[in-house]
Short mmCIF file of C-alpha atoms and ligand atoms in Angstrom, two decimals:
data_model
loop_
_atom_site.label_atom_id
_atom_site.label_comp_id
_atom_site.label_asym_id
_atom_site.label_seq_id
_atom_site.Cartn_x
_atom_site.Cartn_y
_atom_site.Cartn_z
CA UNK A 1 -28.35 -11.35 129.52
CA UNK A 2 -25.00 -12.79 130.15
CA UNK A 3 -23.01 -11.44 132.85
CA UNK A 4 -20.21 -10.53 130.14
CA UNK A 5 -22.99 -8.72 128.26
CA UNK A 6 -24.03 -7.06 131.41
CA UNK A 7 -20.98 -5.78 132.91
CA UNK A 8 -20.19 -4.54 129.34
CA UNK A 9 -23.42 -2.70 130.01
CA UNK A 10 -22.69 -1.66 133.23
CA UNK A 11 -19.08 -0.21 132.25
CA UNK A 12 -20.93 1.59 129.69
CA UNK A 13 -23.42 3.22 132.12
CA UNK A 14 -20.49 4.48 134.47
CA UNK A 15 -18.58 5.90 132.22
CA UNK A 16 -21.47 7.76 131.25
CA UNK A 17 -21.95 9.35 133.93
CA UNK A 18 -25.60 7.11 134.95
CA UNK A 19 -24.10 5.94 137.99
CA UNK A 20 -23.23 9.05 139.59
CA UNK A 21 -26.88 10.69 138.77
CA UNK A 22 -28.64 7.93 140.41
CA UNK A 23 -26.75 8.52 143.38
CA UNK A 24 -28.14 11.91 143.01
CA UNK A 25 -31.64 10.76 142.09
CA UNK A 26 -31.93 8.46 145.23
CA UNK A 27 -29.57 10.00 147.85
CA UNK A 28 -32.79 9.97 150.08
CA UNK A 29 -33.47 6.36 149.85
CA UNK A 30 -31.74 4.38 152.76
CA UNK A 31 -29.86 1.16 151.48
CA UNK A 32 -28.98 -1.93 153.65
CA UNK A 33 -26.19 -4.27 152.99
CA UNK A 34 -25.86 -8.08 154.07
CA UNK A 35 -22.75 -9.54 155.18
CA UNK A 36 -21.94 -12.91 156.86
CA UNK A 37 -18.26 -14.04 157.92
CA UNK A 38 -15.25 -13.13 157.08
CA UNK A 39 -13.01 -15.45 155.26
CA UNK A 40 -9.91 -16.89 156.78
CA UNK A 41 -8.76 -19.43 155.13
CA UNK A 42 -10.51 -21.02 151.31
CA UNK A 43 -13.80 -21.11 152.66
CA UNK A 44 -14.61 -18.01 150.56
CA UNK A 45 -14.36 -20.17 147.22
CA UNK A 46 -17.09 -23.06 149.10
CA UNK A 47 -19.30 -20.67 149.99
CA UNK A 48 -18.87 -16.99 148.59
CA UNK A 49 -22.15 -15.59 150.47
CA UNK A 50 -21.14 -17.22 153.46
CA UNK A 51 -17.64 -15.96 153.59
CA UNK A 52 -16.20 -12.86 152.38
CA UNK A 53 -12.81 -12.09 151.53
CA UNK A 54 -11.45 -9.05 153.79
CA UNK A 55 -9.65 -7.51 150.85
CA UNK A 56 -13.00 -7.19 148.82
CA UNK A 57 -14.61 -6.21 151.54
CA UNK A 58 -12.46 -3.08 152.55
CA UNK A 59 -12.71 -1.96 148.63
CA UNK A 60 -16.40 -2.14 148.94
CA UNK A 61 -16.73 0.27 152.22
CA UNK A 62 -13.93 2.61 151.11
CA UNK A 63 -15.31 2.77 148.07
CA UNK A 64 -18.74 3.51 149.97
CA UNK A 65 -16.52 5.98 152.10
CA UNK A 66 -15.59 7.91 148.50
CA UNK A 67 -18.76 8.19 147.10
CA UNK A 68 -20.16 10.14 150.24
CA UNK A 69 -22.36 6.99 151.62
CA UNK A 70 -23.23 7.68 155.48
CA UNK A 71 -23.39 4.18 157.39
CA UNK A 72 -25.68 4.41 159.68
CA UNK A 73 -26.85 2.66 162.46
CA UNK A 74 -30.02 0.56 162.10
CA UNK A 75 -31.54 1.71 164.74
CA UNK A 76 -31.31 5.16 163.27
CA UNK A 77 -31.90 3.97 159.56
CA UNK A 78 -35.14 2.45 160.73
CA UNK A 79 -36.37 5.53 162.66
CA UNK A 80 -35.24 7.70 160.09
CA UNK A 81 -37.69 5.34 157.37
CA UNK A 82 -40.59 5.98 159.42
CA UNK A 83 -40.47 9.79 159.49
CA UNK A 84 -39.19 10.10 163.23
CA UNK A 85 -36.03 11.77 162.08
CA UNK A 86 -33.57 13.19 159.75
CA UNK A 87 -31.30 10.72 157.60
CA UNK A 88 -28.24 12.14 155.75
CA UNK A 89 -28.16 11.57 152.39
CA UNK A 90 -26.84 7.87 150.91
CA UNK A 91 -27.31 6.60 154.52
CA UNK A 92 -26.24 2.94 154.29
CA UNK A 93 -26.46 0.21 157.06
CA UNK A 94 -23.93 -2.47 157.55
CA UNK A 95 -25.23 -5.92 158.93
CA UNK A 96 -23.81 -9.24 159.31
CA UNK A 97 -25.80 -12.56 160.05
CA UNK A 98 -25.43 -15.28 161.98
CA UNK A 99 -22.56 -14.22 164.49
CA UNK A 100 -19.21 -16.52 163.04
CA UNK A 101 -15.79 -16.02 164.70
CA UNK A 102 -14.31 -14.24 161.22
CA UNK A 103 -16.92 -11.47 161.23
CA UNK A 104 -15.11 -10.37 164.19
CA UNK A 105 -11.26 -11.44 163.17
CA UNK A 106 -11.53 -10.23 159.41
CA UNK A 107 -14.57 -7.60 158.70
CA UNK A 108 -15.04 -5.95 161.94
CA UNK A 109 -11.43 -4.36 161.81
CA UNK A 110 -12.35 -2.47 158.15
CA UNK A 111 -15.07 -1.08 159.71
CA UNK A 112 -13.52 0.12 163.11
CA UNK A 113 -10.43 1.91 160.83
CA UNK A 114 -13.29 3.21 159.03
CA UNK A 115 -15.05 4.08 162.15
CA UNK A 116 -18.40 2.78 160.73
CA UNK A 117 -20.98 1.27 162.52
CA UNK A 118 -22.54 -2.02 161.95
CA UNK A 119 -25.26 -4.59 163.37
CA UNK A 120 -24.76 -7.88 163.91
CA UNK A 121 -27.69 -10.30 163.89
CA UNK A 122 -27.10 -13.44 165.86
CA UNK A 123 -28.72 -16.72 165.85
CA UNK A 124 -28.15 -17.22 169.56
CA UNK A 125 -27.99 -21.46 170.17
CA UNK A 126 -24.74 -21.98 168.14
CA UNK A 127 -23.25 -19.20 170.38
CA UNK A 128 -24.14 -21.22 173.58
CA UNK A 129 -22.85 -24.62 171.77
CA UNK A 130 -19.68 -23.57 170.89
CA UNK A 131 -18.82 -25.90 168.62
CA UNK A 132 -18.29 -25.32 164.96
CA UNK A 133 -21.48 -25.39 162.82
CA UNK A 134 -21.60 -28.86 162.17
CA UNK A 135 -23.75 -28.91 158.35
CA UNK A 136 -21.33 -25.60 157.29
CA UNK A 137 -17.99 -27.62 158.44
CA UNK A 138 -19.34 -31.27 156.88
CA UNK A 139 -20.44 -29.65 153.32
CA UNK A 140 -16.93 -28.07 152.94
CA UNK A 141 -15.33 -31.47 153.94
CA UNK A 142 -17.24 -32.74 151.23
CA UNK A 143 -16.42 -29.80 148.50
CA UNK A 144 -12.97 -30.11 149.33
CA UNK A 145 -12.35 -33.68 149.31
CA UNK A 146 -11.53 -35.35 145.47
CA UNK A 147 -12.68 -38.75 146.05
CA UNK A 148 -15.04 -39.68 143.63
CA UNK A 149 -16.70 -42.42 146.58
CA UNK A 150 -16.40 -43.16 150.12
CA UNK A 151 -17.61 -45.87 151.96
CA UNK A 152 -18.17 -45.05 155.75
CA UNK A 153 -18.05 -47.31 158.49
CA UNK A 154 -18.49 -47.07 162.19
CA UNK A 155 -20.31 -43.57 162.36
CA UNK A 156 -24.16 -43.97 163.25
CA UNK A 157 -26.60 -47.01 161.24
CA UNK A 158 -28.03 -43.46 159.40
CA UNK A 159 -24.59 -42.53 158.12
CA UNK A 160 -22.79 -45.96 157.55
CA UNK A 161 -22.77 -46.55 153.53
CA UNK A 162 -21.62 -46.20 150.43
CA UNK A 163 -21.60 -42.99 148.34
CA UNK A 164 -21.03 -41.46 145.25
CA UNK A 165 -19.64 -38.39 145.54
CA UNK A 166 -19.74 -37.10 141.86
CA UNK A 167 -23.56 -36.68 141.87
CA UNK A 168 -24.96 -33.65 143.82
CA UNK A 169 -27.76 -35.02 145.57
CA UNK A 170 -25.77 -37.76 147.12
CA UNK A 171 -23.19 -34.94 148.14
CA UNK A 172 -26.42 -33.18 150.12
CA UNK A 173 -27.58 -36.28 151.69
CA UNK A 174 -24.28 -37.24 152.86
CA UNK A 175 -24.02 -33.98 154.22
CA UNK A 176 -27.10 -33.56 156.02
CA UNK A 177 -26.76 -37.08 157.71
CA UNK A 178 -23.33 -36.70 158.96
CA UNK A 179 -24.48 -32.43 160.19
CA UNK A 180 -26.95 -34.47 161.94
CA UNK A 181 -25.15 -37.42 163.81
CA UNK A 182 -22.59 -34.68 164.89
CA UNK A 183 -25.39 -31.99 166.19
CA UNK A 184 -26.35 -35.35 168.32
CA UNK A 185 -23.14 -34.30 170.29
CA UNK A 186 -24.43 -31.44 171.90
CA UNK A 187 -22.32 -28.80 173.19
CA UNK A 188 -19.45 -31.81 173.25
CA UNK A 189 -16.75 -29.36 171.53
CA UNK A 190 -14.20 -32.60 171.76
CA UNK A 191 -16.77 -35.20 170.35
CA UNK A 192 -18.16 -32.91 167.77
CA UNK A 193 -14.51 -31.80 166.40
CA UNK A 194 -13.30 -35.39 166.95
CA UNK A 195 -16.02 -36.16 164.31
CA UNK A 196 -15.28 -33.72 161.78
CA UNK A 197 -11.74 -34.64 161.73
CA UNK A 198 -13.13 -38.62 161.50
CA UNK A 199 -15.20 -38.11 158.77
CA UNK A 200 -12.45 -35.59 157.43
CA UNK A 201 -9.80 -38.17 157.18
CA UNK A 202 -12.50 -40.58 155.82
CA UNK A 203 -12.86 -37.89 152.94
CA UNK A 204 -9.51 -37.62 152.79
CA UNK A 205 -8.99 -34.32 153.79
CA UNK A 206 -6.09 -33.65 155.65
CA UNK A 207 -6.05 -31.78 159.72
CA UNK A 208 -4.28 -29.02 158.14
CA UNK A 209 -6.71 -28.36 154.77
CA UNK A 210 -9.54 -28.14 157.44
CA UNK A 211 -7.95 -26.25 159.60
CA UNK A 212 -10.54 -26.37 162.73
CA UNK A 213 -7.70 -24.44 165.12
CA UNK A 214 -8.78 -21.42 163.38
CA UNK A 215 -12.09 -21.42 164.46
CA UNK A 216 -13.01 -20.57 160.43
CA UNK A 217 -16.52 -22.76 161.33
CA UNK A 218 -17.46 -21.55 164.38
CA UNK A 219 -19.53 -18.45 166.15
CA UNK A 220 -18.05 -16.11 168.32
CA UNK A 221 -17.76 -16.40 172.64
CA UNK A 222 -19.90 -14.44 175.13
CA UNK A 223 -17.09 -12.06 175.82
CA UNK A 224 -16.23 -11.92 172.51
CA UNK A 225 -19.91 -10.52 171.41
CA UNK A 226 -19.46 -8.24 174.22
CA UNK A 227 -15.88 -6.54 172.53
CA UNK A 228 -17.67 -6.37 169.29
CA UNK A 229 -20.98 -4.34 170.70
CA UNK A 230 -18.64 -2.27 172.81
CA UNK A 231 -16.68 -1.47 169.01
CA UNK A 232 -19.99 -0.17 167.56
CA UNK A 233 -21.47 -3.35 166.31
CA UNK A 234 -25.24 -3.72 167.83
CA UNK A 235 -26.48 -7.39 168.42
CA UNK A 236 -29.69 -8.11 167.24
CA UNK A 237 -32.03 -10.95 166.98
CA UNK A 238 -31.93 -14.18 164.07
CA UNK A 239 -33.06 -16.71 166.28
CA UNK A 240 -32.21 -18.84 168.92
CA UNK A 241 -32.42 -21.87 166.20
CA UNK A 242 -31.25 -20.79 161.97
CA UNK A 243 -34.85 -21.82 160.90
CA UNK A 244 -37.94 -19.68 160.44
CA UNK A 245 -41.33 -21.46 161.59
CA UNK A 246 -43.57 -20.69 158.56
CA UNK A 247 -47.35 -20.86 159.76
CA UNK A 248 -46.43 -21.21 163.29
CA UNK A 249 -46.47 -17.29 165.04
CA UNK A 250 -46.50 -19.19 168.16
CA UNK A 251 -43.00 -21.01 167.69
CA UNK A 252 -41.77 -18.00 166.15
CA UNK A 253 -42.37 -15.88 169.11
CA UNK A 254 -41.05 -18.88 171.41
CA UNK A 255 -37.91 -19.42 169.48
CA UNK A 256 -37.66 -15.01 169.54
CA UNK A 257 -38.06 -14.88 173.27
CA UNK A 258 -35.13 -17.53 173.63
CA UNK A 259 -32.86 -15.68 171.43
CA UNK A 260 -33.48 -12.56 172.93
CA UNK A 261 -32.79 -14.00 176.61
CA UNK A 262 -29.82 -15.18 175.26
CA UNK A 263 -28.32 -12.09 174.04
CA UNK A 264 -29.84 -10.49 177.52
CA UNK A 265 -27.82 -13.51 179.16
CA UNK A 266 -24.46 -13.19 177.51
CA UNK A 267 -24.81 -9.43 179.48
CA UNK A 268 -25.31 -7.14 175.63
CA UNK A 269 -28.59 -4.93 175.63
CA UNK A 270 -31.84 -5.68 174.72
CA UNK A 271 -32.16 -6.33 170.76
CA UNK A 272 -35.18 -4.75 169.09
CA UNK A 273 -34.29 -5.80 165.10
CA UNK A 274 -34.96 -8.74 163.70
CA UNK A 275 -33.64 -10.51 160.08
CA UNK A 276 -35.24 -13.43 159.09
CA UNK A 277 -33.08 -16.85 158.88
CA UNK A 278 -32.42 -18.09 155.18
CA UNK A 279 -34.65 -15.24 154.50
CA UNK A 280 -37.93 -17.26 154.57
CA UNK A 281 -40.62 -15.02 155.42
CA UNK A 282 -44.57 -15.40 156.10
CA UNK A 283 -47.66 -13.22 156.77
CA UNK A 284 -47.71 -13.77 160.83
CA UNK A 285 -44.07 -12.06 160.93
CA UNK A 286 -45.71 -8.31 162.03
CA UNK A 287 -48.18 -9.33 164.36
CA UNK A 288 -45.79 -11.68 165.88
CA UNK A 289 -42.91 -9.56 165.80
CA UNK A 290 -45.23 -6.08 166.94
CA UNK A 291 -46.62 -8.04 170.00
CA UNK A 292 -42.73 -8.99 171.22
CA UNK A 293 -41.80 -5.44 170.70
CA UNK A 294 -39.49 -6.05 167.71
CA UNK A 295 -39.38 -2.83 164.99
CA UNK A 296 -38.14 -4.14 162.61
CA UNK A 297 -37.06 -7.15 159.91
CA UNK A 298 -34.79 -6.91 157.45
CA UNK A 299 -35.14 -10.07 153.97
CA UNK A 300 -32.87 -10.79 151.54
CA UNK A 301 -34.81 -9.22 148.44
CA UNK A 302 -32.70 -6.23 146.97
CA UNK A 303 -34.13 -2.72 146.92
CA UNK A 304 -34.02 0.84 148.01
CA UNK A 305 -36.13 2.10 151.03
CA UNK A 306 -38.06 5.30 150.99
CA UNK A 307 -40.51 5.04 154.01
CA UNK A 308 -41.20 2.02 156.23
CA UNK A 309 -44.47 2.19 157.90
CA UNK A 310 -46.66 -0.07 159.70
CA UNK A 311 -45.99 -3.35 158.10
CA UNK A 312 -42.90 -2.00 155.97
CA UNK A 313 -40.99 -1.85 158.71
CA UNK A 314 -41.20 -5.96 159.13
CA UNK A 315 -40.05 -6.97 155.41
CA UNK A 316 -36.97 -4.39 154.83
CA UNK A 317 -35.33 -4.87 151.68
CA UNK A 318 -31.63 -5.73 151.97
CA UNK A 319 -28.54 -6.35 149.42
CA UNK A 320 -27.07 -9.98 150.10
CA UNK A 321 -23.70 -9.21 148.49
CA UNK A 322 -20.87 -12.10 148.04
CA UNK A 323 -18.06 -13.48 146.03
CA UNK A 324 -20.08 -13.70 143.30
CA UNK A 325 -21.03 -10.11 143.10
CA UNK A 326 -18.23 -7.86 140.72
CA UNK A 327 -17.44 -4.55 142.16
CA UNK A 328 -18.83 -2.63 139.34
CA UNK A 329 -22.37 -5.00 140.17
CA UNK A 330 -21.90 -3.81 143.97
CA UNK A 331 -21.62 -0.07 142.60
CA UNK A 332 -24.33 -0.45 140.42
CA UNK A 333 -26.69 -1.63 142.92
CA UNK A 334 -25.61 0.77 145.67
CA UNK A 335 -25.95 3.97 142.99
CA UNK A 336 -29.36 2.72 142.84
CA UNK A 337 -29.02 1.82 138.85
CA UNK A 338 -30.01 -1.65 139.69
CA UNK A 339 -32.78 -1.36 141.70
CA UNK A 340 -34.28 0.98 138.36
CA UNK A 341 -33.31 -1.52 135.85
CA UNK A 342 -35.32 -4.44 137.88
CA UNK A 343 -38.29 -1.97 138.09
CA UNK A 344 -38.25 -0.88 134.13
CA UNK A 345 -37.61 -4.78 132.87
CA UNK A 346 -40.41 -5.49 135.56
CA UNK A 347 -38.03 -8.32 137.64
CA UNK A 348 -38.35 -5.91 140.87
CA UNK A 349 -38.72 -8.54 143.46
CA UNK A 350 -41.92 -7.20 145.85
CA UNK A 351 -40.89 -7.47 149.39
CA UNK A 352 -44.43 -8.25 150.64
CA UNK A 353 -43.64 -12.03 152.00
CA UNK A 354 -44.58 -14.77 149.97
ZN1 ZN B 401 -28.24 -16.61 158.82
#
């Protein structure tokens, strides 16, 4: 179906009414919505699941606010899923991943005038880096340059070359090698942002396009984690490192431990939820998770919850909204319409792990 054809079909629905009686139908069913930043400058238009506009984002939670959805907090939501208590009806939780800078400048303030809570989970080693997240920052150098090739000179023997830009898979390459001779810096904030603004001007992308001052590419601070918990925003676990060990329980729990004693060492209480980097998923996540006394784990695969026992609890279904969703899609999937339509056309994604 096109998405013309679709939202035609969608308008249809709403005005019929459909909407409203699957709020009705699944007011029981607990919903969880995925966030990342916020964005601040165009970085919204690179990467639309990455970066959210603020405007967009207050019409989605007042419209939430309207339609009588209860955010939650998780650690309620995920109690409430395994019988232990009483959820009110539409209850919705509000997460964000990763931990950037604009979550807290742009999105965090809609929530606090809205006085909901939210959960933030944080992958913990680019918050003790502090410097901005070198393959996010290179791949929008390379979206927003216009140069059709570059040739690069004096950078690292890996990088030095010639590319052409206008093909896609020289675009990723190029990206990936130049992310990785600037993660070789460290925790270097001057070499590392000396190198962006290198290759930048290489790219031909001016200072002020890229705009590193405001911070549009990097995590939050320590103290700055600490304002946001203290504002109703719980910190919770995505890894020390953005990268899920598939088939390896034992670096999983290793890389868990880390992140957790970082959040533990930035002062912010001890996290018990988990969400699983890029979403990538395997069958050693309960065991590994139960033993470090995690509760739960939240994917990426859209759905409704209506219990979440034993292993449930570990693969949580979870709404990855973004630029690229239309309001009357986010409606749609929050009234629960969506979540039906996948089931009846049989395209309801199973959130056992894959
Ligand atoms: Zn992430």
């Amino acid at each position: 179906m096109s998405k013309q054809l679709k939202l035609s079909f969608l308008s249809a629905a709403r005005t019929l009414g459909v909407f409203k009686l699957f709020r009705r139908l699944t007011q029981s069913q607990l919903r969880i919505l995925c966030y990342h930043g916020g964005a601040i400058g165009d970085e919204s238009e690179y990467n639309g699941k990455l970066f959210f506009s603020k405007k967009t984002f207050e019409q989605r939670m007042k419209w939430l606010r309207e339609k009588g959805f209860n955010v939650v907090t998780l650690d309620d939501a995920v109690k409430s899923a395994a019988g232990q208590r009483a959820s009110p009806p539409l209850a919705t939780v509000i997460t964000f991943d990763d931990g950037w800078y604009s979550t807290g400048s742009e999105l965090l303030p809609v929530l606090d005038q809205l006085a909901m809570p939210s959960t933030l989970y944080l992958c913990t080693s680019h918050v003790l880096e502090g410097t901005p997240v070198a393959d996010v920052a290179a791949r929008y150098i390379i979206w927003k340059s216009e140069l059709k090739d570059v040739t690069l000179q004096g950078y690292a023997l890996a990088v030095d070359g010639q590319y052409a830009l206008s093909a896609a898979p020289v675009r990723e390459q190029l990206g990936q090698k130049v992310a990785a001779w600037i993660e070789g810096f460290g925790s270097d904030k001057v070499a590392a942002s000396d190198a962006l603004e290198q290759f930048a001007k290489d790219m031909q992308v001016s200072s002020a396009d890229l705009q590193l001052g405001s911070r549009r590419f990097q995590y939050m601070t320590g103290e700055e984690l600490r304002a946001l918990s203290a504002r109703g925003c719980a910190i919770e676990l995505h890894g020390h490192v953005h990268r899920y060990p598939k088939g390896d329980p034992a670096a999983l729990k290793n890389d868990l431990r880390l992140c957790s004693e970082s959040i533990q060492g930035l002062g912010l209480p001890v996290p018990k939820h988990y969400c699983y980097p890029s979403g990538s998923f395997d069958a050693d996540a309960p065991v590994a998770l139960g033993e470090l006394g995690v509760v739960s784990a939240t994917t990426c695969i859209p759905g409704l919850i209506s219990k979440a026992e034993n292993d449930q609890a570990y693969f949580l279904p979870r709404f990855l909204d973004g630029r690229d969703v239309e309001m009357l899609e986010f409606e749609a999937e929050m009234s629960g319409f969506s979540e039906f339509l996948r089931r009846v056309t049989g395209r309801a994604a199973s959130p056992a792990y894959s």
